[in-house]
Amino acid sequence: MADGFRLTRRWAALALLAPPLAVFLMFFVAPLVSLFWVSFHAPSQTELFGAELTVEHYATIFTDPFYHTIILRTLSTGGVILLLCLVLGYATAYVLAPLPQRQRLFLLLLLVVPLMVSNVVRAYGWIAILGRQGLINSLLRDTGLIDRPLLLLNSFEAVSFGLMTILLPYMVISVANALNAIDVQYREAAQSLRANPFKTFVHVTWPLSSPGVASGMLLVFLLTLSAYVTITLLGGPRMKLLVSLVFDAVGAFRWPLAAAISFVLLALALAISALILVVLRPQRVQGRG
Amino acid sequence: MTDPTADAGPPVDVRFTGVTKRYGKAVAVKALSLDIPRGSFFSLLGPSGCGKTTTLRLIAGFETPDEGDVFIRDRRVTETAPYRRDFAMVFQNFALFPHLTVEQNVGFGLRMSGVDRQARSRAVASALEMVKLSGFAERYPKQLSGGQQQRVAIARAIVMKPAVLLLDEPLGALDKNLREAMQVELRSLQRELGITTVFVTHDQEEALTMSDCVAVMRDGVIEQLGPPREIYERPATEFVATFLGASNMIDARVVEQGAQASLVEAPCGRFSVNGSYPQGTHLRLAIRPERIVLAGNGQDLPLPAIVRDVVYRGMTAHLFLECQGQQLLAFIQNTDQAALDWASGQTVTVALPPESLVLLDKGGAARG
């Protein structure tokens, strides 16, 4: 009886698991595997990919200085955005977390409002501010500080800053929730054990908030890697990142190259995610080392 | 506090002078003055919201008084930040750092005070030994039982060798058997170390078992302060009499004043009390249920009564008596086979021994 019941339960669990698993395998794993397969083929003018097997795309990416520049630029853009989001986001969350529930939720909601505006619209907003005829240039010109407009758009700074403002709320919400979940008793315990506010932060608050910091950083970094609209509109033809190259390769019907760049992008995402988790060790809050 | 012999006693580790703490309009602690002598186990006992936890937090510095001063070992710490005060604390839910091992938790305070690694690991090892957790240094709090976590919290506090150890209902999270075992253990550890301890609890039995001195608090004021036996046997107010175990309250009027004792009249009849009171004085008296003397009908105890109900409790029986309209509760010890042979409806006689009757303060005004 009991065994039969257990068996039934196992089948029921499998039955429940089957549909999402099938969808996952069919629409994620299978395309990914086929994309990987595509990336090792020569390009073709008529087909998706040529018949001939080759590693030339990967070879190009790893040897061509152009790709090195773009990879480095992608990493440094991601790094700057991560750093800005971490500092600004943590500081904001630190202020928000101790507020009374209603006030905190209201302010978090305010933070989310910009996310309701499309990235395209917001990128054009930045263009209106940073462009040649934009707000900043006309202000500077009117006050006589400059004679000819500064080139603010299509720059590393424009892309980093534009993306940072889009991604910051993810960091704030993630960290604010983590900080809010920390029992006050831990901080009081630290203080009762001679830890001043700074030491309390370093040894107690920071490590206990690390799960929120890690999830915030992962979100920010992965969204940076996959952002396209903001990069294209604010970066223009001069400030291209890896995603832009995928798009360009597809536009030139070089599908296998696009596939290879995608996998480099995926590898970067995995590597940096792993690095974030290794440095922050969010699992330590669970008390298992 | 005005006692002239106080200067001759042991030094005071914690002193409150006229401390008041308000939260908005609510007064949590009202003009509290208090001396806690070195080495004593001092309990703050009272129902929730009586101000006992606020008092503890005022010592720790997690709260700052609105009026008055707090001293730890003659040092005024009224506005001093918690991390600069000489205390250690065991929190209600232990508050062990989940991301640190037992060893790191216990060594945390020493590390923050800049004690070097070697001295630290020696001190941690001996503290863990004291709480019998020597083999657990590498574990994380999650991997420990409630009782073990409790010991770690105690070790983390005592390793600091603080002037005063604060315990905020530390046994509340444990089940009954473990709690009783920990009571004994904590008490003997405290004696061994001679560490001044302030213990907050709402459990009267726990306070009586562990303390040298109990302060019964109510509405931000200490109603009575004294050794457990005095608090229990000579309660000053009705609140103290009923909060610490059961008590029978009797309103009586003096009918005959004597030199040593006076005869009073109550609904249940006439009996005598110790002390000389003028005729006509109203007295509010309390007597513990276990102090009521009971005999079968026909025996010569002064007050006749009827047994309304008998509740068998094993070690004792609770007898609900009616004595001329006055309800009385009596606890009878199960000392021999016939001791608990009482039936409801039975007529009995009772006596209220004068030495067991306690005269209560009328208004329940604050003392101590």
XYZ file of C-alpha atoms in Angstrom, chain B:
368
model
C 19.012 53.591 48.185
C 18.914 55.761 51.265
C 19.992 52.845 53.375
C 23.147 53.975 55.192
C 24.488 50.419 55.308
C 24.540 50.274 51.505
C 28.016 51.813 51.415
C 29.395 48.965 53.443
C 28.000 46.323 51.074
C 29.550 45.055 47.881
C 30.248 47.615 45.129
C 27.419 48.467 42.787
C 27.777 47.339 39.165
C 24.640 48.893 37.715
C 22.966 52.006 39.042
C 19.879 53.839 37.799
C 19.061 57.265 39.197
C 15.597 58.567 38.380
C 15.540 57.032 34.913
C 12.494 57.719 32.769
C 12.000 56.425 29.238
C 9.045 57.380 27.064
C 7.918 56.102 23.681
C 5.805 58.930 22.393
C 3.247 59.423 25.106
C 3.623 55.986 26.635
C 5.974 55.811 29.592
C 7.959 52.584 29.482
C 10.083 53.211 32.571
C 9.057 55.707 35.220
C 11.595 57.490 37.479
C 13.445 54.268 38.152
C 16.215 54.194 40.734
C 18.056 50.966 41.220
C 21.312 49.536 42.559
C 22.529 46.140 41.453
C 25.360 44.886 43.657
C 28.426 43.148 42.241
C 28.111 39.432 41.709
C 24.377 39.239 42.208
C 21.827 37.528 40.020
C 19.171 40.177 39.611
C 15.841 39.452 37.935
C 13.426 41.878 36.382
C 10.085 40.131 36.528
C 6.782 41.274 35.139
C 4.149 40.858 32.461
C 4.846 41.998 28.911
C 4.861 45.752 28.587
C 5.893 46.327 32.192
C 9.182 47.967 31.191
C 11.556 45.138 32.114
C 13.007 44.780 28.633
C 13.314 48.559 28.274
C 15.232 48.610 31.559
C 17.629 46.000 30.200
C 18.042 47.912 26.941
C 18.782 51.066 28.905
C 21.680 49.271 30.589
C 22.902 48.067 27.186
C 22.520 51.497 25.631
C 20.140 50.358 22.901
C 17.820 52.942 24.436
C 18.746 56.315 25.910
C 16.831 57.613 28.925
C 14.740 60.771 28.621
C 15.561 61.628 32.214
C 17.979 60.338 34.809
C 21.328 58.578 34.573
C 22.659 55.089 34.077
C 25.946 53.951 35.618
C 27.958 50.825 34.996
C 30.661 50.365 37.649
C 30.551 54.026 38.719
C 30.996 55.189 35.151
C 28.173 57.344 33.863
C 27.110 55.775 30.571
C 23.805 57.570 29.996
C 24.748 58.702 26.489
C 27.542 56.209 25.820
C 27.158 54.065 22.690
C 26.521 50.352 23.372
C 29.859 49.237 21.947
C 31.696 51.406 24.466
C 29.850 49.969 27.471
C 31.157 47.147 29.620
C 28.398 44.575 29.240
C 27.548 41.445 27.309
C 24.153 40.183 26.378
C 22.357 36.957 25.601
C 19.481 37.721 23.275
C 16.039 36.217 23.251
C 16.584 34.307 20.011
C 20.341 34.047 20.677
C 21.186 36.243 17.635
C 24.135 34.025 16.698
C 25.727 35.220 13.472
C 24.624 32.623 10.907
C 27.593 33.219 8.610
C 30.173 32.543 11.298
C 31.199 29.290 12.952
C 30.735 28.668 16.658
C 34.373 29.598 17.209
C 34.057 32.815 15.206
C 30.829 33.695 16.989
C 32.362 33.242 20.419
C 35.542 35.040 19.372
C 33.670 37.938 17.725
C 33.765 40.313 20.685
C 37.449 39.672 21.374
C 38.250 40.196 17.700
C 36.378 43.504 17.714
C 38.296 44.563 20.817
C 41.568 43.842 19.037
C 42.638 40.791 21.042
C 45.268 38.896 19.067
C 44.551 35.565 17.433
C 46.344 33.356 19.935
C 44.859 34.876 23.071
C 41.523 34.810 21.346
C 41.561 31.143 20.476
C 42.641 30.275 24.019
C 39.799 32.305 25.526
C 37.292 30.869 23.058
C 38.415 27.327 23.810
C 38.003 27.796 27.543
C 34.614 29.486 27.146
C 33.405 26.619 24.963
C 34.710 24.168 27.501
C 32.775 25.969 30.211
C 29.519 25.501 28.310
C 30.510 21.918 27.327
C 30.699 22.566 23.592
C 34.381 21.889 23.015
C 33.909 19.664 19.963
C 31.636 22.109 18.170
C 33.997 24.970 17.287
C 33.810 24.414 13.525
C 30.040 24.052 13.322
C 27.663 26.730 12.122
C 24.733 27.820 14.309
C 22.244 26.157 11.919
C 23.898 22.829 12.612
C 23.218 23.054 16.349
C 20.161 22.269 18.480
C 18.357 25.021 20.368
C 20.086 24.131 23.625
C 23.504 24.140 21.970
C 22.817 27.504 20.343
C 21.883 28.812 23.764
C 25.230 27.651 25.150
C 27.091 29.323 22.303
C 25.236 32.565 23.039
C 26.235 32.286 26.700
C 29.845 31.483 25.807
C 29.943 34.451 23.417
C 28.848 36.698 26.281
C 30.971 35.364 29.150
C 34.162 35.227 27.104
C 34.067 39.046 27.221
C 34.344 38.999 31.039
C 31.880 41.901 31.183
C 31.037 44.007 34.215
C 27.446 42.974 33.767
C 25.786 40.153 31.880
C 22.350 40.911 30.448
C 19.948 38.061 29.757
C 16.827 38.879 27.762
C 14.442 35.953 28.371
C 17.174 33.654 27.104
C 15.341 30.488 28.082
C 12.039 31.365 26.469
C 12.897 29.680 23.174
C 13.661 26.319 24.786
C 11.260 23.519 25.660
C 10.346 22.889 29.280
C 12.832 20.156 30.247
C 15.741 21.855 28.557
C 14.744 25.143 30.147
C 14.865 23.689 33.625
C 18.240 22.097 32.982
C 19.577 25.371 31.580
C 18.271 27.289 34.605
C 20.423 25.220 36.906
C 23.400 25.358 34.566
C 23.193 29.082 34.002
C 22.867 29.699 37.718
C 25.905 27.610 38.625
C 27.935 29.188 35.829
C 26.991 32.627 37.111
C 28.034 31.675 40.673
C 31.290 30.183 39.463
C 32.223 33.321 37.521
C 30.748 35.723 40.063
C 29.456 37.807 37.205
C 26.814 40.446 37.900
C 23.758 39.337 35.965
C 20.514 41.059 35.049
C 17.874 38.622 33.942
C 14.616 39.602 32.284
C 11.755 37.137 32.513
C 7.987 36.920 32.729
C 8.220 33.476 34.290
C 7.845 33.853 38.051
C 9.118 30.362 38.795
C 12.261 31.037 36.784
C 12.832 34.295 38.654
C 12.368 32.617 42.039
C 14.635 29.697 41.138
C 17.558 31.673 39.804
C 17.749 35.043 41.503
C 19.440 36.583 44.486
C 17.124 39.509 44.098
C 13.874 39.962 42.199
C 12.368 43.249 41.072
C 8.696 42.870 40.206
C 7.798 45.478 37.621
C 4.477 46.841 36.494
C 3.719 49.835 34.281
C 7.330 51.018 34.282
C 7.660 50.950 38.061
C 9.236 48.442 40.440
C 6.402 47.290 42.694
C 8.619 45.314 44.993
C 12.267 44.439 45.199
C 13.795 41.778 47.388
C 15.098 38.238 47.673
C 12.823 35.594 46.099
C 11.587 34.289 49.419
C 10.593 37.720 50.635
C 8.868 38.566 47.364
C 6.903 35.356 47.478
C 6.096 35.194 51.160
C 5.695 38.881 51.987
C 4.275 40.444 48.825
C 3.803 44.168 49.264
C 0.945 44.644 46.818
C -1.935 42.686 45.413
C -0.222 42.701 42.018
C 2.897 41.061 43.413
C 0.817 38.621 45.444
C -1.119 37.454 42.386
C 1.624 37.698 39.763
C 3.862 35.370 41.748
C 1.632 32.362 42.173
C -1.907 32.260 43.506
C -3.111 34.261 46.486
C -6.363 34.605 48.404
C -7.363 38.221 48.997
C -9.396 38.972 52.089
C -10.829 42.362 53.058
C -11.155 42.633 56.822
C -11.971 45.210 59.470
C -10.303 45.419 62.861
C -12.763 44.754 65.653
C -10.402 44.481 68.585
C -6.953 46.006 68.917
C -4.376 44.082 70.913
C -0.755 44.821 71.794
C 0.790 42.129 69.542
C -2.179 40.998 67.496
C -5.548 42.307 66.458
C -8.835 40.540 65.922
C -10.395 41.218 62.537
C -13.703 40.458 60.945
C -14.067 39.347 57.347
C -16.960 37.787 55.385
C -15.637 34.364 56.316
C -15.583 35.055 60.029
C -13.321 36.368 62.755
C -9.621 35.613 63.032
C -6.559 37.326 64.353
C -3.681 38.999 62.543
C -0.235 39.959 63.780
C 0.262 43.632 64.567
C -1.578 46.263 66.473
C -4.181 48.186 64.495
C -6.792 50.625 65.750
C -10.346 49.365 65.825
C -12.254 50.011 62.605
C -9.166 49.959 60.347
C -9.742 48.275 56.983
C -7.028 45.789 56.088
C -6.397 44.062 52.777
C -4.888 40.697 53.516
C -3.403 37.980 51.360
C -2.750 34.360 52.164
C -1.082 31.740 49.946
C -3.305 28.726 49.154
C -0.708 26.322 50.576
C -0.798 28.128 53.921
C -4.496 27.567 54.594
C -4.986 24.895 57.256
C -7.854 22.509 56.686
C -9.589 19.941 58.886
C -12.705 17.770 58.694
C -15.967 18.859 60.256
C -16.160 18.521 64.024
C -12.549 19.497 64.514
C -11.942 22.760 66.215
C -10.622 25.106 63.494
C -12.352 28.460 63.766
C -13.865 28.996 60.307
C -16.489 26.672 58.786
C -16.411 26.200 55.015
C -17.843 24.033 52.228
C -15.704 22.285 49.593
C -17.018 23.387 46.182
C -14.565 21.591 43.971
C -11.471 19.425 44.197
C -8.852 19.364 41.446
C -6.346 16.568 41.721
C -2.872 17.634 40.559
C -0.724 14.715 41.613
C 1.660 16.314 44.063
C -1.123 18.508 45.423
C -4.847 18.975 45.246
C -6.499 22.335 44.689
C -9.531 22.809 46.898
C -12.025 25.508 46.025
C -13.702 26.477 49.293
C -16.582 28.703 50.132
C -16.434 30.269 53.521
C -19.578 32.337 54.217
C -19.557 33.783 50.695
C -15.775 34.276 50.648
C -14.061 32.156 48.005
C -10.836 30.551 49.181
C -8.351 28.446 47.298
C -6.316 25.935 49.260
C -3.478 23.667 48.104
C -3.246 20.421 50.007
C -0.019 18.400 49.871
C -0.299 14.752 48.922
C 1.624 13.673 52.019
C -0.182 10.435 52.788
C -2.932 8.188 51.513
C -5.779 10.122 53.159
C -4.416 13.634 52.620
C -6.390 14.323 49.477
C -9.611 12.575 50.462
C -11.847 15.569 50.110
C -15.131 15.601 48.218
C -17.111 18.496 46.882
C -20.074 19.411 49.034
C -18.247 18.308 52.173
C -18.286 20.610 55.180
C -14.874 21.400 56.614
C -13.220 23.877 58.942
C -10.278 26.086 58.048
C -7.789 28.261 59.875
C -5.784 31.219 58.562
C -2.544 31.194 60.601
C -1.637 34.777 61.579
C 1.994 34.335 60.517
C 0.845 33.411 57.014
C -1.379 36.431 56.546
C 0.260 39.271 54.638
C -0.913 42.840 54.853
C -0.946 44.481 51.423
C -0.362 48.119 50.529
C -3.748 49.653 49.818
C -3.062 51.552 46.622
C -0.438 49.181 45.338
C 1.899 52.179 45.303
C 5.513 51.762 44.265
C 8.234 50.913 46.709
C 11.914 50.221 46.339
